[in-house]
Amino acid sequence: MQCNAADGLFTKPSKIGLIIDQTGTAAFVGIPYSEAVRNYFRYVGNKSKFYKGDLDKE
């Protein structure tokens, strides 16, 4: 699963802010945006049957 949801909104890697604060500490450690998106979808995937198993198919 490619995390392309942010394409068009961000043209280059940027530090994560409060956009994805649902990931907990990930929003405050200054990780790259793409990694935060991956962590966000993993977080959502852990709570949703729909996303289970899709994250490792990249």
mmCIF file of C-alpha atoms in Angstrom:
data_model
loop_
_atom_site.group_PDB
_atom_site.id
_atom_site.type_symbol
_atom_site.label_atom_id
_atom_site.label_comp_id
_atom_site.label_asym_id
_atom_site.label_seq_id
_atom_site.Cartn_x
_atom_site.Cartn_y
_atom_site.Cartn_z
ATOM 1 C CA MET A 1 0.000 0.000 0.000
ATOM 2 C CA GLN A 2 1.494 3.285 -1.072
ATOM 3 C CA CYS A 3 0.885 6.252 1.186
ATOM 4 C CA ASN A 4 0.115 8.798 -1.506
ATOM 5 C CA ALA A 5 -2.756 10.525 0.262
ATOM 6 C CA ALA A 6 -0.636 13.619 0.838
ATOM 7 C CA ASP A 7 0.630 13.933 -2.740
ATOM 8 C CA GLY A 8 -0.193 17.358 -4.107
ATOM 9 C CA LEU A 9 -0.374 18.853 -0.633
ATOM 10 C CA PHE A 10 3.313 18.429 0.128
ATOM 11 C CA THR A 11 5.844 18.665 -2.673
ATOM 12 C CA LYS A 12 8.838 17.793 -0.499
ATOM 13 C CA PRO A 13 9.479 16.006 2.814
ATOM 14 C CA SER A 14 8.594 18.211 5.757
ATOM 15 C CA LYS A 15 8.662 17.867 9.496
ATOM 16 C CA ILE A 16 5.439 16.585 10.969
ATOM 17 C CA GLY A 17 3.436 19.082 12.932
ATOM 18 C CA LEU A 18 0.038 18.759 14.518
ATOM 19 C CA ILE A 19 -1.533 17.415 11.338
ATOM 20 C CA ILE A 20 -1.381 13.826 12.539
ATOM 21 C CA ASP A 21 -1.441 14.176 16.309
ATOM 22 C CA GLN A 22 -3.497 10.971 16.575
ATOM 23 C CA THR A 23 -0.269 8.985 16.314
ATOM 24 C CA GLY A 24 0.712 10.149 19.790
ATOM 25 C CA THR A 25 4.389 10.946 20.264
ATOM 26 C CA ALA A 26 5.072 10.656 16.528
ATOM 27 C CA ALA A 27 3.759 14.184 16.077
ATOM 28 C CA PHE A 28 6.343 15.642 18.419
ATOM 29 C CA VAL A 29 9.613 13.851 17.641
ATOM 30 C CA GLY A 30 10.204 15.602 14.319
ATOM 31 C CA ILE A 31 10.110 12.513 12.118
ATOM 32 C CA PRO A 32 9.763 12.911 8.326
ATOM 33 C CA TYR A 33 6.215 13.451 7.080
ATOM 34 C CA SER A 34 6.174 10.278 4.997
ATOM 35 C CA GLU A 35 7.117 8.195 8.021
ATOM 36 C CA ALA A 36 4.408 9.882 10.075
ATOM 37 C CA VAL A 37 1.859 9.064 7.373
ATOM 38 C CA ARG A 38 2.962 5.439 7.423
ATOM 39 C CA ASN A 39 2.679 5.365 11.212
ATOM 40 C CA TYR A 40 -0.737 6.995 10.994
ATOM 41 C CA PHE A 41 -2.069 4.389 8.583
ATOM 42 C CA ARG A 42 -0.559 1.654 10.741
ATOM 43 C CA TYR A 43 -2.329 3.205 13.753
ATOM 44 C CA VAL A 44 -5.614 3.312 11.842
ATOM 45 C CA GLY A 45 -4.987 -0.209 10.534
ATOM 46 C CA ASN A 46 -4.679 -1.558 14.045
ATOM 47 C CA LYS A 47 -8.206 -0.340 14.730
ATOM 48 C CA SER A 48 -9.836 -1.227 11.424
ATOM 49 C CA LYS A 49 -10.435 -4.616 9.787
ATOM 50 C CA PHE A 50 -10.417 -2.892 6.400
ATOM 51 C CA TYR A 51 -6.748 -1.896 6.651
ATOM 52 C CA LYS A 52 -5.435 -5.069 8.273
ATOM 53 C CA GLY A 53 -2.901 -6.783 6.040
ATOM 54 C CA ASP A 54 -2.712 -3.935 3.530
ATOM 55 C CA LEU A 55 0.194 -2.081 5.118
ATOM 56 C CA ASP A 56 2.856 -4.650 4.304
ATOM 57 C CA LYS A 57 1.957 -4.859 0.601
ATOM 58 C CA GLU A 58 4.151 -2.054 -0.695
#
